[in-house]
Short mmCIF file of C-alpha atoms in Angstrom, two decimals:
data_model
loop_
_atom_site.label_atom_id
_atom_site.label_comp_id
_atom_site.label_asym_id
_atom_site.label_seq_id
_atom_site.Cartn_x
_atom_site.Cartn_y
_atom_site.Cartn_z
CA UNK A 134 -28.86 -5.53 -11.09
CA UNK A 135 -25.36 -5.59 -12.49
CA UNK A 136 -22.50 -8.05 -12.18
CA UNK A 137 -19.57 -7.24 -9.99
CA UNK A 138 -16.53 -9.00 -11.46
CA UNK A 139 -13.77 -10.39 -9.27
CA UNK A 140 -11.64 -12.33 -11.70
CA UNK A 141 -11.46 -14.36 -14.86
CA UNK A 142 -10.60 -18.03 -14.39
CA UNK A 143 -9.72 -20.69 -16.90
CA UNK A 144 -11.74 -23.49 -15.27
CA UNK A 145 -14.62 -24.06 -12.91
CA UNK A 146 -13.23 -23.67 -9.38
CA UNK A 147 -12.92 -26.91 -7.47
CA UNK A 148 -15.26 -27.12 -4.50
CA UNK A 149 -17.69 -24.40 -3.58
CA UNK A 150 -17.09 -20.93 -4.97
CA UNK A 151 -18.30 -19.46 -1.69
CA UNK A 152 -19.46 -15.94 -1.01
CA UNK A 153 -18.35 -12.66 -2.49
CA UNK A 154 -18.58 -9.31 -0.77
CA UNK A 155 -22.18 -9.65 0.32
CA UNK A 156 -23.76 -12.41 -1.75
CA UNK A 157 -22.98 -15.71 -3.40
CA UNK A 158 -20.51 -15.96 -6.26
CA UNK A 159 -21.48 -17.33 -9.63
CA UNK A 160 -19.74 -18.10 -12.90
CA UNK A 161 -20.41 -16.58 -16.32
CA UNK A 162 -19.13 -18.45 -19.33
CA UNK A 163 -16.75 -16.58 -21.60
CA UNK A 164 -15.09 -17.73 -24.82
CA UNK A 165 -11.72 -17.97 -23.05
CA UNK A 166 -12.86 -19.14 -19.63
CA UNK A 167 -15.22 -17.98 -16.91
CA UNK A 168 -15.86 -14.76 -15.08
CA UNK A 169 -16.42 -15.02 -11.35
CA UNK A 170 -19.15 -12.53 -10.51
CA UNK A 171 -21.53 -11.44 -7.83
CA UNK A 172 -24.91 -9.79 -8.28
CA UNK A 173 -24.61 -6.24 -6.98
CA UNK A 174 -26.41 -2.97 -7.42
CA UNK A 175 -23.44 -0.75 -6.71
CA UNK A 176 -19.69 -0.63 -6.49
CA UNK A 177 -18.33 -1.40 -3.02
CA UNK A 178 -16.79 1.55 -1.23
CA UNK A 179 -13.05 1.99 -1.57
CA UNK A 180 -12.24 1.30 2.03
CA UNK A 181 -10.04 -1.14 3.87
CA UNK A 182 -12.81 -3.63 4.69
CA UNK A 183 -14.08 -4.06 1.16
CA UNK A 184 -10.57 -4.07 -0.31
CA UNK A 185 -9.57 -6.82 2.10
CA UNK A 186 -12.70 -8.85 1.34
CA UNK A 187 -12.12 -8.46 -2.39
CA UNK A 188 -8.53 -9.63 -2.08
CA UNK A 189 -9.56 -12.56 0.10
CA UNK A 190 -12.13 -13.69 -2.47
CA UNK A 191 -9.56 -13.53 -5.25
CA UNK A 192 -6.97 -15.37 -3.14
CA UNK A 193 -9.49 -18.11 -2.33
CA UNK A 194 -10.40 -18.49 -5.99
CA UNK A 195 -6.74 -18.59 -6.96
CA UNK A 196 -6.23 -21.68 -4.83
CA UNK A 197 -9.13 -23.42 -6.55
CA UNK A 198 -8.24 -22.91 -10.22
CA UNK A 199 -5.17 -23.43 -12.39
CA UNK A 200 -5.16 -19.88 -13.78
CA UNK A 201 -6.72 -16.67 -12.53
CA UNK A 202 -6.64 -13.11 -13.81
CA UNK A 203 -7.74 -10.68 -11.11
CA UNK A 204 -9.98 -7.91 -12.39
CA UNK A 205 -9.66 -4.26 -11.41
CA UNK A 206 -11.40 -3.38 -8.15
CA UNK A 207 -14.82 -1.81 -8.69
CA UNK A 208 -15.63 -3.41 -12.04
CA UNK A 209 -19.40 -3.49 -12.20
CA UNK A 210 -20.92 -4.39 -15.54
CA UNK A 211 -24.46 -4.53 -16.81
CA UNK A 212 -25.60 -7.69 -18.53
CA UNK A 213 -25.26 -6.28 -22.04
CA UNK A 214 -21.94 -4.56 -21.36
CA UNK A 215 -20.33 -7.71 -20.13
CA UNK A 216 -19.65 -9.34 -23.49
CA UNK A 217 -18.94 -5.96 -25.03
CA UNK A 218 -16.13 -5.29 -22.52
CA UNK A 219 -14.37 -8.54 -23.38
CA UNK A 220 -15.22 -8.72 -27.06
CA UNK A 221 -12.30 -9.61 -29.34
CA UNK A 222 -9.99 -9.98 -26.36
CA UNK A 223 -10.04 -13.77 -26.33
CA UNK A 224 -6.53 -14.14 -27.64
CA UNK A 225 -5.10 -11.64 -25.17
CA UNK A 226 -6.90 -13.32 -22.29
CA UNK A 227 -5.80 -16.78 -23.39
CA UNK A 228 -2.18 -15.61 -23.54
CA UNK A 229 -2.52 -14.12 -20.07
CA UNK A 230 -4.00 -17.37 -18.76
CA UNK A 231 -1.07 -19.27 -20.23
CA UNK A 232 1.38 -16.96 -18.50
CA UNK A 233 -0.13 -17.25 -15.02
CA UNK A 234 -1.33 -20.87 -15.10
CA UNK A 235 -0.13 -22.75 -12.03
CA UNK A 236 1.85 -19.75 -10.83
CA UNK A 237 1.82 -17.31 -7.94
CA UNK A 238 3.21 -13.84 -7.46
CA UNK A 239 5.84 -12.62 -5.03
CA UNK A 240 6.42 -8.91 -4.50
CA UNK A 241 9.81 -7.41 -3.71
CA UNK A 242 10.43 -3.92 -2.40
CA UNK A 243 13.53 -2.07 -1.36
CA UNK A 244 12.99 -0.38 1.96
CA UNK A 245 15.97 1.93 2.06
CA UNK A 246 15.73 3.18 -1.49
CA UNK A 247 14.31 6.59 -2.19
CA UNK A 248 12.32 7.09 -5.34
CA UNK A 249 14.40 8.27 -8.21
CA UNK A 250 11.67 10.48 -9.63
CA UNK A 251 13.96 13.46 -9.96
CA UNK A 252 16.58 11.48 -11.82
CA UNK A 253 13.95 9.99 -14.09
CA UNK A 254 12.54 13.43 -14.83
CA UNK A 255 15.97 14.58 -15.90
CA UNK A 256 16.31 11.67 -18.26
CA UNK A 257 12.81 12.22 -19.57
CA UNK A 258 13.42 15.86 -20.29
CA UNK A 259 16.52 14.85 -22.23
CA UNK A 260 14.49 12.29 -24.13
CA UNK A 261 11.82 14.87 -24.86
CA UNK A 262 14.28 17.25 -26.41
CA UNK A 263 15.24 14.52 -28.84
CA UNK A 264 18.94 15.12 -28.35
CA UNK A 265 21.19 12.59 -30.08
CA UNK A 266 20.51 10.23 -32.94
CA UNK A 267 17.20 8.60 -33.78
CA UNK A 268 18.51 5.23 -32.62
CA UNK A 269 19.45 6.68 -29.25
CA UNK A 270 16.02 8.28 -28.99
CA UNK A 271 14.28 4.97 -29.72
CA UNK A 272 16.51 3.17 -27.22
CA UNK A 273 15.63 5.74 -24.56
CA UNK A 274 11.95 5.39 -25.40
CA UNK A 275 12.18 1.60 -25.14
CA UNK A 276 13.94 1.85 -21.80
CA UNK A 277 11.27 4.25 -20.54
CA UNK A 278 8.51 1.87 -21.65
CA UNK A 279 10.14 -1.18 -20.04
CA UNK A 280 12.37 0.13 -17.30
CA UNK A 281 14.94 -2.27 -15.91
CA UNK A 282 15.03 -2.85 -12.16
CA UNK A 283 17.62 -0.69 -10.40
CA UNK A 284 20.81 -2.09 -8.92
CA UNK A 285 19.18 -2.72 -5.52
CA UNK A 286 17.11 -5.49 -7.08
CA UNK A 287 19.90 -7.07 -9.11
CA UNK A 288 20.64 -9.86 -6.62
CA UNK A 289 17.11 -11.13 -7.13
CA UNK A 290 17.75 -11.95 -10.73
CA UNK A 291 21.02 -13.71 -10.05
CA UNK A 292 19.80 -15.72 -7.07
CA UNK A 293 16.20 -16.45 -7.99
CA UNK A 294 16.05 -16.60 -11.78
CA UNK A 295 16.07 -20.43 -11.91
CA UNK A 296 12.91 -20.43 -9.81
CA UNK A 297 10.91 -17.67 -11.45
CA UNK A 298 8.91 -17.76 -14.63
CA UNK A 299 8.54 -14.05 -15.25
CA UNK A 300 9.50 -10.73 -13.77
CA UNK A 301 7.98 -7.28 -13.94
CA UNK A 302 9.41 -4.06 -12.57
CA UNK A 303 7.11 -1.26 -11.54
CA UNK A 304 8.84 2.09 -11.00
CA UNK A 305 7.75 4.15 -8.02
CA UNK A 306 4.62 6.20 -8.45
CA UNK A 307 3.35 9.05 -6.34
CA UNK A 308 1.36 6.63 -4.24
CA UNK A 309 3.43 3.46 -4.21
CA UNK A 310 7.10 2.59 -3.89
CA UNK A 311 8.86 0.75 -6.66
CA UNK A 312 8.42 -2.99 -6.74
CA UNK A 313 9.61 -6.07 -8.56
CA UNK A 314 7.06 -8.80 -9.12
CA UNK A 315 8.07 -12.38 -9.70
CA UNK A 316 5.84 -15.03 -11.13
CA UNK A 317 6.75 -18.40 -9.66
CA UNK A 318 5.47 -21.89 -10.34
CA UNK A 319 3.38 -23.17 -7.47
CA UNK A 320 5.50 -26.29 -7.29
CA UNK A 321 8.59 -24.10 -6.77
CA UNK A 322 6.91 -21.71 -4.35
CA UNK A 323 8.34 -23.33 -1.22
CA UNK A 324 11.86 -23.45 -2.61
CA UNK A 325 11.49 -19.89 -3.82
CA UNK A 326 10.25 -18.75 -0.40
CA UNK A 327 13.23 -20.42 1.31
CA UNK A 328 15.68 -18.80 -1.12
CA UNK A 329 13.93 -15.45 -0.73
CA UNK A 330 14.14 -15.69 3.05
CA UNK A 331 17.87 -16.35 2.85
CA UNK A 332 18.29 -13.40 0.50
CA UNK A 333 16.36 -11.07 2.80
CA UNK A 334 18.53 -12.13 5.74
CA UNK A 335 21.67 -11.24 3.85
CA UNK A 336 20.18 -8.01 2.47
CA UNK A 337 17.93 -6.49 5.12
CA UNK A 338 16.89 -3.55 2.94
CA UNK A 339 14.99 -5.88 0.64
CA UNK A 340 11.60 -7.17 1.65
CA UNK A 341 9.39 -9.77 0.04
CA UNK A 342 5.72 -10.61 0.43
CA UNK A 343 3.61 -13.31 -1.09
CA UNK A 344 2.50 -15.64 -2.49
CA UNK A 345 -0.37 -13.71 -4.03
CA UNK A 346 -2.62 -14.33 -6.99
CA UNK A 347 -0.91 -12.82 -10.05
CA UNK A 348 -2.34 -9.31 -9.65
CA UNK A 349 0.62 -7.65 -11.33
CA UNK A 350 0.50 -9.96 -14.35
CA UNK A 351 -3.14 -9.47 -15.31
CA UNK A 352 -3.54 -7.58 -18.58
CA UNK A 353 -4.23 -3.86 -18.31
CA UNK A 354 -7.68 -4.25 -19.86
CA UNK A 355 -8.95 -6.12 -16.81
CA UNK B 193 12.83 21.20 46.36
CA UNK B 194 10.12 23.74 45.61
CA UNK B 195 10.19 26.71 47.85
CA UNK B 196 6.92 27.48 49.58
CA UNK B 197 5.27 30.81 48.94
CA UNK B 198 5.96 31.94 52.51
CA UNK B 199 9.71 32.07 51.88
CA UNK B 200 9.51 33.98 48.61
CA UNK B 201 12.47 36.35 48.44
CA UNK B 202 11.16 38.79 45.83
CA UNK B 203 7.54 39.77 46.41
CA UNK B 204 5.43 40.97 43.49
CA UNK B 205 5.78 44.64 42.67
CA UNK B 206 2.07 45.39 43.00
CA UNK B 207 1.32 44.31 46.47
CA UNK B 208 -2.25 43.23 46.95
CA UNK B 209 -3.78 41.67 49.98
CA UNK B 210 -4.18 37.98 49.52
CA UNK B 211 -7.70 36.85 48.79
CA UNK B 212 -7.00 33.40 50.12
CA UNK B 213 -8.21 32.58 53.52
CA UNK B 214 -5.87 31.07 56.03
CA UNK B 215 -7.50 27.73 55.73
CA UNK B 216 -6.39 27.41 52.13
CA UNK B 217 -2.81 28.27 52.84
CA UNK B 218 -0.60 25.34 53.13
CA UNK B 219 3.07 24.74 53.09
CA UNK B 220 5.21 21.85 52.07
CA UNK B 221 7.63 22.75 54.87
CA UNK B 222 7.26 20.27 57.67
CA UNK B 223 5.67 21.60 60.81
CA UNK B 224 8.77 20.81 62.80
CA UNK B 225 10.74 23.54 61.02
CA UNK B 226 9.53 27.08 61.67
CA UNK B 227 9.32 29.58 58.84
CA UNK B 228 12.28 31.70 59.98
CA UNK B 229 14.57 28.77 60.61
CA UNK B 230 17.82 28.70 58.62
CA UNK B 231 17.26 27.40 55.15
CA UNK B 232 18.52 23.97 54.39
CA UNK B 233 21.34 23.85 51.87
CA UNK B 234 20.08 23.96 48.33
CA UNK B 235 20.32 20.73 46.50
CA UNK B 236 23.00 20.65 43.87
CA UNK B 237 21.84 21.94 40.51
CA UNK B 238 21.29 19.24 38.04
CA UNK B 239 23.61 19.02 35.15
CA UNK B 240 22.00 20.63 32.10
CA UNK B 241 22.44 17.36 30.23
CA UNK B 242 21.11 14.47 32.24
CA UNK B 243 23.74 12.07 31.04
CA UNK B 244 22.66 8.93 32.86
CA UNK B 245 19.15 9.27 31.44
CA UNK B 246 20.47 9.73 27.93
CA UNK B 247 22.75 6.80 28.33
CA UNK B 248 19.87 4.71 29.54
CA UNK B 249 17.82 5.66 26.50
CA UNK B 250 20.67 4.87 24.19
CA UNK B 251 21.22 1.49 25.67
CA UNK B 252 17.57 0.47 25.52
CA UNK B 253 16.66 0.25 21.82
CA UNK B 254 14.64 -2.92 22.14
CA UNK B 255 11.18 -1.32 22.40
CA UNK B 256 11.93 0.89 19.42
CA UNK B 257 12.98 -2.07 17.29
CA UNK B 258 9.87 -3.95 18.33
CA UNK B 259 7.63 -1.05 17.32
CA UNK B 260 9.47 -0.71 14.06
CA UNK B 261 8.99 -4.36 13.28
CA UNK B 262 5.27 -4.21 14.03
CA UNK B 263 4.78 -1.08 11.94
CA UNK B 264 6.69 -2.62 9.06
CA UNK B 265 4.52 -5.70 9.08
CA UNK B 266 1.25 -3.79 9.17
CA UNK B 267 2.46 -1.38 6.58
CA UNK B 268 3.52 -4.25 4.39
CA UNK B 269 0.11 -5.90 4.37
CA UNK B 270 -1.68 -2.62 3.75
CA UNK B 271 0.82 -1.72 1.09
CA UNK B 272 0.27 -5.03 -0.64
CA UNK B 273 -3.48 -4.56 -0.48
CA UNK B 274 -3.24 -1.16 -2.10
CA UNK B 275 -0.64 -2.32 -4.57
CA UNK B 276 -2.62 -5.40 -5.59
CA UNK B 277 -6.02 -3.79 -5.87
CA UNK B 278 -5.66 -0.08 -6.40
CA UNK B 279 -2.44 0.35 -8.36
CA UNK B 280 -4.33 -0.24 -11.60
CA UNK B 281 -7.04 2.16 -10.52
CA UNK B 282 -10.69 1.58 -9.71
CA UNK B 283 -13.77 1.54 -11.87
CA UNK B 284 -16.43 4.09 -11.03
CA UNK B 285 -19.99 3.71 -12.29
CA UNK B 286 -22.56 6.40 -11.89
CA UNK B 287 -25.95 7.39 -13.21
CA UNK B 288 -26.38 11.13 -13.52
CA UNK B 289 -29.75 12.70 -14.21
CA UNK B 290 -30.02 16.41 -14.82
CA UNK B 291 -33.53 17.55 -14.12
CA UNK B 292 -35.36 20.86 -14.16
CA UNK B 293 -38.65 21.36 -12.37
CA UNK B 294 -38.99 17.62 -11.78
CA UNK B 295 -38.50 16.91 -15.46
CA UNK B 296 -35.57 14.67 -16.29
CA UNK B 297 -33.73 16.34 -19.12
CA UNK B 298 -30.34 14.65 -19.40
CA UNK B 299 -29.32 11.16 -18.40
CA UNK B 300 -25.62 10.36 -18.23
CA UNK B 301 -24.42 6.87 -17.60
CA UNK B 302 -20.87 7.24 -16.42
CA UNK B 303 -18.33 4.45 -16.33
CA UNK B 304 -14.92 5.79 -15.53
CA UNK B 305 -11.51 4.50 -14.59
CA UNK B 306 -10.09 6.40 -11.66
CA UNK B 307 -6.36 5.92 -11.64
CA UNK B 308 -3.18 7.71 -10.68
CA UNK B 309 -2.02 9.85 -13.56
CA UNK B 310 1.45 8.36 -13.47
CA UNK B 311 0.03 4.90 -14.17
CA UNK B 312 -1.91 5.74 -17.32
CA UNK B 313 0.09 8.57 -18.83
CA UNK B 314 3.60 8.20 -20.20
CA UNK B 315 6.45 8.86 -17.78
CA UNK B 316 6.91 12.57 -17.22
CA UNK B 317 3.82 13.61 -19.20
CA UNK B 318 1.78 14.32 -16.09
CA UNK B 319 4.34 16.54 -14.39
#
């Protein structure tokens, strides 16, 4: 039997950990915290029911611990592979815990905006050719690695920056529209939600959902 | 008003005796008016563009807005679910055994990350 991993947490969840997808949850001690796991023989199917259950488990855990790092859906590890997967990642995980501790995620999307894939491709092809100076090339590469949110999302920064701890912009992919994720202190979540509601009323093309566990701020290794 | 078959003005070119018995024949003309009575005046042809209907549709957007709102909400929750859980891809684990004549020859333990190409490859590299 292997361990199906839901999330890494920095402390033992308050109260009962409850059930996972089909069995009880348990904790495995890690150098940087705990892994919340469930004994399973196989990966749950990628279907709406199991996705919803998985998200509900993570959301429930998030309310019971100071910091949570959701793990990629479908992560099933054998006993001996468990430590191997997280070996020498303690520092990275500790940093990630510090970032998300006591915080929740809000997700912003722009409904009316079409994806700018074509425009991006044009810029990319220019970058690929290496036209211009080396400095310009490096600047373009840096922009491509950390793209700035487009103008549609600019009001978010000006109106909500005092209430948010971190921001991440995810350009549109083939499957998902572009999104801006905000990490907000739990103690500011109500004020943030009120400000966000006012912003959405004045700009109907923007939409916001949340609060969620910090899915978008978990390190890529998880 | 639909004209009954008995008052058809242009009969079919190939005239065949009807296979229908009299019992099956029926007419929408009321019995009080005989078949050879003068035809009632035709009702006025409808305007090709039924304006009142269109106007009515234009002035009743409420159901459409309601549907749009409901779809948006459902879509939003599903979108968040996919975004939160699948945008980073999913882990696939598999055990593969290649066997020949009931003899296991090759065992492959597969642990793979299944993810959209545009999430793991640099921008533009996958096009």
